[in-house]
mmCIF file of C-alpha atoms in Angstrom:
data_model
loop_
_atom_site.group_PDB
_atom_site.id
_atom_site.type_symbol
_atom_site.label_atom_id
_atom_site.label_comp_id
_atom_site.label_asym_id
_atom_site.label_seq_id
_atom_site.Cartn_x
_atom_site.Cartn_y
_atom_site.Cartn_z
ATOM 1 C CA UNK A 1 -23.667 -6.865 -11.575
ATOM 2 C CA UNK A 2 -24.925 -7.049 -15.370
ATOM 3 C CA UNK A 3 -25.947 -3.479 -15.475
ATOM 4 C CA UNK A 4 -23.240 -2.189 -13.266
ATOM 5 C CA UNK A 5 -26.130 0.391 -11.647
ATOM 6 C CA UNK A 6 -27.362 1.055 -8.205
ATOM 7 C CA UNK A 7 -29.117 -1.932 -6.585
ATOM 8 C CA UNK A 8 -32.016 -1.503 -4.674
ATOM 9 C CA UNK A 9 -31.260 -1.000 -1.366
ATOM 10 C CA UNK A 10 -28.552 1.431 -2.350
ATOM 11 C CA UNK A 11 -31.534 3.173 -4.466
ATOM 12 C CA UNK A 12 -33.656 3.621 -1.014
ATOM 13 C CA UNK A 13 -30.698 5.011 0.806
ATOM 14 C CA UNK A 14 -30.166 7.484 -1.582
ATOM 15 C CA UNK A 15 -33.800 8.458 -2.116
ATOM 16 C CA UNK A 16 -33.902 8.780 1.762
ATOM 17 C CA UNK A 17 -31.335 10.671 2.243
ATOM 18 C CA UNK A 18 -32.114 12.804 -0.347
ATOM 19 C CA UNK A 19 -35.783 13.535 1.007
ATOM 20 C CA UNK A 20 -34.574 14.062 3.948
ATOM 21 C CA UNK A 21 -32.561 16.672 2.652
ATOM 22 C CA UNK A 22 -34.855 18.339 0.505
ATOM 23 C CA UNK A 23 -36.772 18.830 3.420
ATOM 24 C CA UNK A 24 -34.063 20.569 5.356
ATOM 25 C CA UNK A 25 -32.805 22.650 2.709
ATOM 26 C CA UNK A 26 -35.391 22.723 -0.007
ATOM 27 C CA UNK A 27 -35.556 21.406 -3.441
ATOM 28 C CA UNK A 28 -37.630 18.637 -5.035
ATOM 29 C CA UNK A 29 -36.423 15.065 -4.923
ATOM 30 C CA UNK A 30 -38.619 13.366 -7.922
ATOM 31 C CA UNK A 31 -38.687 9.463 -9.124
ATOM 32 C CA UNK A 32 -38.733 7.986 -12.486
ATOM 33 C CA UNK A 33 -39.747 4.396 -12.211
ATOM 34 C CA UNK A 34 -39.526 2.568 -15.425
ATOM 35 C CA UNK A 35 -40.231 -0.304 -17.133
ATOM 36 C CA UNK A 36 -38.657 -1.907 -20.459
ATOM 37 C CA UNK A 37 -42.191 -2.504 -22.751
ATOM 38 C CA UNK A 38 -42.268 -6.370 -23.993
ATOM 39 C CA UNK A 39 -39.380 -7.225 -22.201
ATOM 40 C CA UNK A 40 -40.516 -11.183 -21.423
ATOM 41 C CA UNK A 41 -41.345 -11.259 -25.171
ATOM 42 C CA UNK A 42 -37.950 -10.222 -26.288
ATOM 43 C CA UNK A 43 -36.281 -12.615 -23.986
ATOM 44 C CA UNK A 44 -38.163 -15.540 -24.162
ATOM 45 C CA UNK A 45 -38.171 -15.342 -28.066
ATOM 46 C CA UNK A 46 -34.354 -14.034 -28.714
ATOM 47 C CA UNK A 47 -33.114 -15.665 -25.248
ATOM 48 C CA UNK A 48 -31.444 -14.443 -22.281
ATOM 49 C CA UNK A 49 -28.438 -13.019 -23.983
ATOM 50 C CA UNK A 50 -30.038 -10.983 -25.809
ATOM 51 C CA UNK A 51 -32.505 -9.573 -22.830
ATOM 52 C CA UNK A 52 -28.865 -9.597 -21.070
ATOM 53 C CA UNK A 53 -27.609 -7.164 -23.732
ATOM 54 C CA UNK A 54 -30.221 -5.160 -24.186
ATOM 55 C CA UNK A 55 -30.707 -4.358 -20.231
ATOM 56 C CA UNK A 56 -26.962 -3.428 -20.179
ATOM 57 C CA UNK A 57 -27.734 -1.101 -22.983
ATOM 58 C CA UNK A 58 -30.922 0.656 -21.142
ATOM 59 C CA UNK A 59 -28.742 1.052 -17.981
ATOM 60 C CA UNK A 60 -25.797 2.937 -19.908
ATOM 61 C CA UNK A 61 -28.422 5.090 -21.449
ATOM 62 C CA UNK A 62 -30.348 5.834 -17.766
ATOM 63 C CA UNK A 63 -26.535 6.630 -16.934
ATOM 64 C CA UNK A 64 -26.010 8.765 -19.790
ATOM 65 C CA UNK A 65 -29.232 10.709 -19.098
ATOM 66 C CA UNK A 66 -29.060 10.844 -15.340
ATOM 67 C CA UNK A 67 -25.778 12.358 -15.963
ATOM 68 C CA UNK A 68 -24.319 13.254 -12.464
ATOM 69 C CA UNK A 69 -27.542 14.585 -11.441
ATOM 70 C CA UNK A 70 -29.031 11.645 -9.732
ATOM 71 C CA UNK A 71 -28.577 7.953 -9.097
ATOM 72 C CA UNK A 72 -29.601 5.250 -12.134
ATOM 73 C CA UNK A 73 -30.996 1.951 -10.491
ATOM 74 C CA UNK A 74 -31.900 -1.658 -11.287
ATOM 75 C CA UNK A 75 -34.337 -2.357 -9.031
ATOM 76 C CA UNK A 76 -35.613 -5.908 -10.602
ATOM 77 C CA UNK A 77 -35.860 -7.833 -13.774
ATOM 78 C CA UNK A 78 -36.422 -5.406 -16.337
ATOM 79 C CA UNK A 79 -37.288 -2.132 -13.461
ATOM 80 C CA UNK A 80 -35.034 0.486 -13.364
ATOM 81 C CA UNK A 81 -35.221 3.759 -11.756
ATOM 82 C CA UNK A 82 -33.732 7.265 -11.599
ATOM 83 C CA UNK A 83 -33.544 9.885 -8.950
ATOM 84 C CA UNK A 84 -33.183 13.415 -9.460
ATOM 85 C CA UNK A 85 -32.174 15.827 -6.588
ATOM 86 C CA UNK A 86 -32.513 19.537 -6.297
ATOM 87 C CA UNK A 87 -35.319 19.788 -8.865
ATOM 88 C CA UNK A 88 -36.750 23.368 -8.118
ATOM 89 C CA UNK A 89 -38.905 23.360 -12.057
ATOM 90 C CA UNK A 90 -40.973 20.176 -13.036
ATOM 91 C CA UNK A 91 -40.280 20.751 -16.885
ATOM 92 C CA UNK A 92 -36.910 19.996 -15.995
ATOM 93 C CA UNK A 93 -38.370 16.449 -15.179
ATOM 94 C CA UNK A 94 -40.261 16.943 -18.397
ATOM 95 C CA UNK A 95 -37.133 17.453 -19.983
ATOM 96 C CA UNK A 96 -35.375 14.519 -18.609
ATOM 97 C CA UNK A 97 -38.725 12.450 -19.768
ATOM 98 C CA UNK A 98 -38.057 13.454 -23.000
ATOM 99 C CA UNK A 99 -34.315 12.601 -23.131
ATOM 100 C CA UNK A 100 -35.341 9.402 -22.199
ATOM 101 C CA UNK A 101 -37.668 8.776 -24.945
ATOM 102 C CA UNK A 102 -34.837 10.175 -27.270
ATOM 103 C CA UNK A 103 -32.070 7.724 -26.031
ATOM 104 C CA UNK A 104 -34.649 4.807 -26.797
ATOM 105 C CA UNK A 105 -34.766 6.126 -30.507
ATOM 106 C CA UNK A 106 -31.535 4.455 -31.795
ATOM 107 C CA UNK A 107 -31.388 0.433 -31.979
ATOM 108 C CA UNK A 108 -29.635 -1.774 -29.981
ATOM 109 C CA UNK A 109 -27.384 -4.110 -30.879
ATOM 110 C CA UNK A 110 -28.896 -7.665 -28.970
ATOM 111 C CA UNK A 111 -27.409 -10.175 -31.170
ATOM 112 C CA UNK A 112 -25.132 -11.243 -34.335
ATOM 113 C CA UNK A 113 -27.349 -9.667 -37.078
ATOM 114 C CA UNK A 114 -30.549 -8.488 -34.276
ATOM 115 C CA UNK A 115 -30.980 -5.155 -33.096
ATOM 116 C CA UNK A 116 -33.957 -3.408 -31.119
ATOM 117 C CA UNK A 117 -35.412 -0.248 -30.700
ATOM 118 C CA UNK A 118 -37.131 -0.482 -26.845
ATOM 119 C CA UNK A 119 -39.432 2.059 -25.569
ATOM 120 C CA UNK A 120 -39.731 2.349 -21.940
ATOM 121 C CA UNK A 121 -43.206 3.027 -19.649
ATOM 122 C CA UNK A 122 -42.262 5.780 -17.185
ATOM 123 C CA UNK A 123 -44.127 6.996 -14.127
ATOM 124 C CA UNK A 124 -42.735 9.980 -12.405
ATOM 125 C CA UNK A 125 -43.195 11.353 -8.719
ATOM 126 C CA UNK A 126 -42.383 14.761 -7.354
ATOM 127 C CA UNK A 127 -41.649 14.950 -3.563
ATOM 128 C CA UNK A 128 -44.644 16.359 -1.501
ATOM 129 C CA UNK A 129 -44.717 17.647 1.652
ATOM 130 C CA UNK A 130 -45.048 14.915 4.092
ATOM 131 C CA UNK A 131 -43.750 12.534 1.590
ATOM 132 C CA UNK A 132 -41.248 9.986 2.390
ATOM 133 C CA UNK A 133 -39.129 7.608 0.263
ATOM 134 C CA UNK A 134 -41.902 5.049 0.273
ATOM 135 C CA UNK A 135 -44.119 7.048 -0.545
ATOM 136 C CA UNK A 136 -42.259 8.510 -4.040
ATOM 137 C CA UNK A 137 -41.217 5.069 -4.942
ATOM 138 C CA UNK A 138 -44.569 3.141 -4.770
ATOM 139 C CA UNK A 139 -46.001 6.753 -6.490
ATOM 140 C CA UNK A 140 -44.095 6.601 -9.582
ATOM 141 C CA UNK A 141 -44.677 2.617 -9.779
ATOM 142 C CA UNK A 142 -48.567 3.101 -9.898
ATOM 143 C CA UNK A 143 -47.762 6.074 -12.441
ATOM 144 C CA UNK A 144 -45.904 3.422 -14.453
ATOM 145 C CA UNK A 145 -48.393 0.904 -14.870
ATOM 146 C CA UNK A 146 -50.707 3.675 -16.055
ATOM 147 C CA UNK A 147 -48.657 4.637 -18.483
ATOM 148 C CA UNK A 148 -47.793 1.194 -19.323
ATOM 149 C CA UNK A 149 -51.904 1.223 -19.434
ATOM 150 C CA UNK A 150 -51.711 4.182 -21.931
ATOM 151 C CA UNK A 151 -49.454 1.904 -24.335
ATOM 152 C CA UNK A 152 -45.961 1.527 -25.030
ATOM 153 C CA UNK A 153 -43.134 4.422 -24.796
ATOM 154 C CA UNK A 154 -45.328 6.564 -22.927
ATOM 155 C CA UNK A 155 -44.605 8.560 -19.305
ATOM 156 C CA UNK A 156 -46.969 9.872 -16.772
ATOM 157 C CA UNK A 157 -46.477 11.912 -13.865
ATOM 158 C CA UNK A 158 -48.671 10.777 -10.437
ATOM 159 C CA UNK A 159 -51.491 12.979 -10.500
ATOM 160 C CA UNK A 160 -52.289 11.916 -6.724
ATOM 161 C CA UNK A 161 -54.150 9.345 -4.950
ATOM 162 C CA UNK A 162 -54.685 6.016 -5.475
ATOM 163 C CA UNK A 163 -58.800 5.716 -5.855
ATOM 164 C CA UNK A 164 -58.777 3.780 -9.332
ATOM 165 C CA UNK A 165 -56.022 1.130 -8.036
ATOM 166 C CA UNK A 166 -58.024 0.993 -4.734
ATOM 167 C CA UNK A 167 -61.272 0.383 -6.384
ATOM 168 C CA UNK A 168 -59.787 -2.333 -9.129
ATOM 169 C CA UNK A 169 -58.168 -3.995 -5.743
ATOM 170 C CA UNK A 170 -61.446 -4.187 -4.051
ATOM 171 C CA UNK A 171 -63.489 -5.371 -6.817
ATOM 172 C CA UNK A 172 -60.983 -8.291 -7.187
ATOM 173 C CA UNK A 173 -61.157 -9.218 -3.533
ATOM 174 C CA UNK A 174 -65.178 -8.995 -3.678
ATOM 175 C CA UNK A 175 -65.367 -11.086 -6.919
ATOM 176 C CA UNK A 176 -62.755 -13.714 -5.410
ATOM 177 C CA UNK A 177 -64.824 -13.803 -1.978
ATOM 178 C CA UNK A 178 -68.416 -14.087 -4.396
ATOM 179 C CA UNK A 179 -66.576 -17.140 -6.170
ATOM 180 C CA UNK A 180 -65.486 -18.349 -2.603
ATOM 181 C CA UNK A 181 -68.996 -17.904 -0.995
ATOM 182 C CA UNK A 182 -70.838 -19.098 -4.113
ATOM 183 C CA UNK A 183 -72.617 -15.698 -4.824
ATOM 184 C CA UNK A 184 -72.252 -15.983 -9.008
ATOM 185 C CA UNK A 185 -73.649 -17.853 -11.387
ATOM 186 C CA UNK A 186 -72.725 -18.569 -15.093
ATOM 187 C CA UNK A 187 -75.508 -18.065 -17.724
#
């Protein structure tokens, strides 16, 4: 209701439907999944209002960028994301990447005498062949925390597979079960 976007089970129906048809008919279907940088910072010190404003803010620039050519969505706290349909070039993605980054340029008004300038972490996902909804979504998500990874403001497109976040998973189960099983030692 605050942002007056797409919630997130409206979101999946629309990315569904929309990979469904790009497989019938063709065209790319591609995710942005994005993340406001220090967003828990910014509320917790300026308060809730002031997160309130400036996430009403983001979502009528996602609008204003999205511009009838996808759906905007808030998908959680400070998670938003964007579908594009019928996207035949990626450096119109690229291009839509970049208007992003250039509607985060100009402050935002979050209080009496406070305004921001927010930069966003992006990860984007192009449809695939085999690729379903799921798959795009939880795609551009890893791509956002490595760009989030990168430092703030930046985007990055999924380069494929999952090895690193695999691997970093496992290690933290092993090192939880060594802890568990009393395999480490301190010195």
């Amino acid at each position: 209701q605050l942002t007056g976007l797409a919630n997130r089970r409206l979101f999946i129906d629309r990315l569904d439907m929309a990979v469904r048809r790009s497989e019938r008919y063709g065209g790319g279907t591609v995710v942005l999944f994005i993340d406001i940088d220090r967003f828990k910072l910014i509320n917790d010190s300026l308060g809730h209002q002031a997160g309130d404003r400036l996430l009403s803010e983001i979502a009528a620039r996602l609008e204003d960028v999205v511009d009838g050519r996808g759906t905007a969505a808030r998908i959680g706290g400070d998670e938003f994301t964007l579908l594009l349909e019928d996207v035949d070039d990626p450096a119109d993605v690229h291009e839509v990447a970049n208007q992003l980054e250039q509607a985060m340029t100009m402050p935002i008004q979050v209080g009496p005498s406070r305004t921001l300038v927010a930069s966003l972490s992006v990860g984007i996902a192009l449809s695939r062949p085999g690729a379903t909804g799921d798959d795009l979504l939880h795609d551009a998500d890893l791509a956002m925390y490595e760009a989030k990874a990168e430092g703030l403001g930046r985007w990055k497109e999924y380069a494929g597979g999952t090895a690193h976040s695999l691997a970093q998973l496992e290690l933290e189960e092993d090192l939880r079960a060594a802890i568990v099983n009393g395999e480490i030692e301190v010195f």
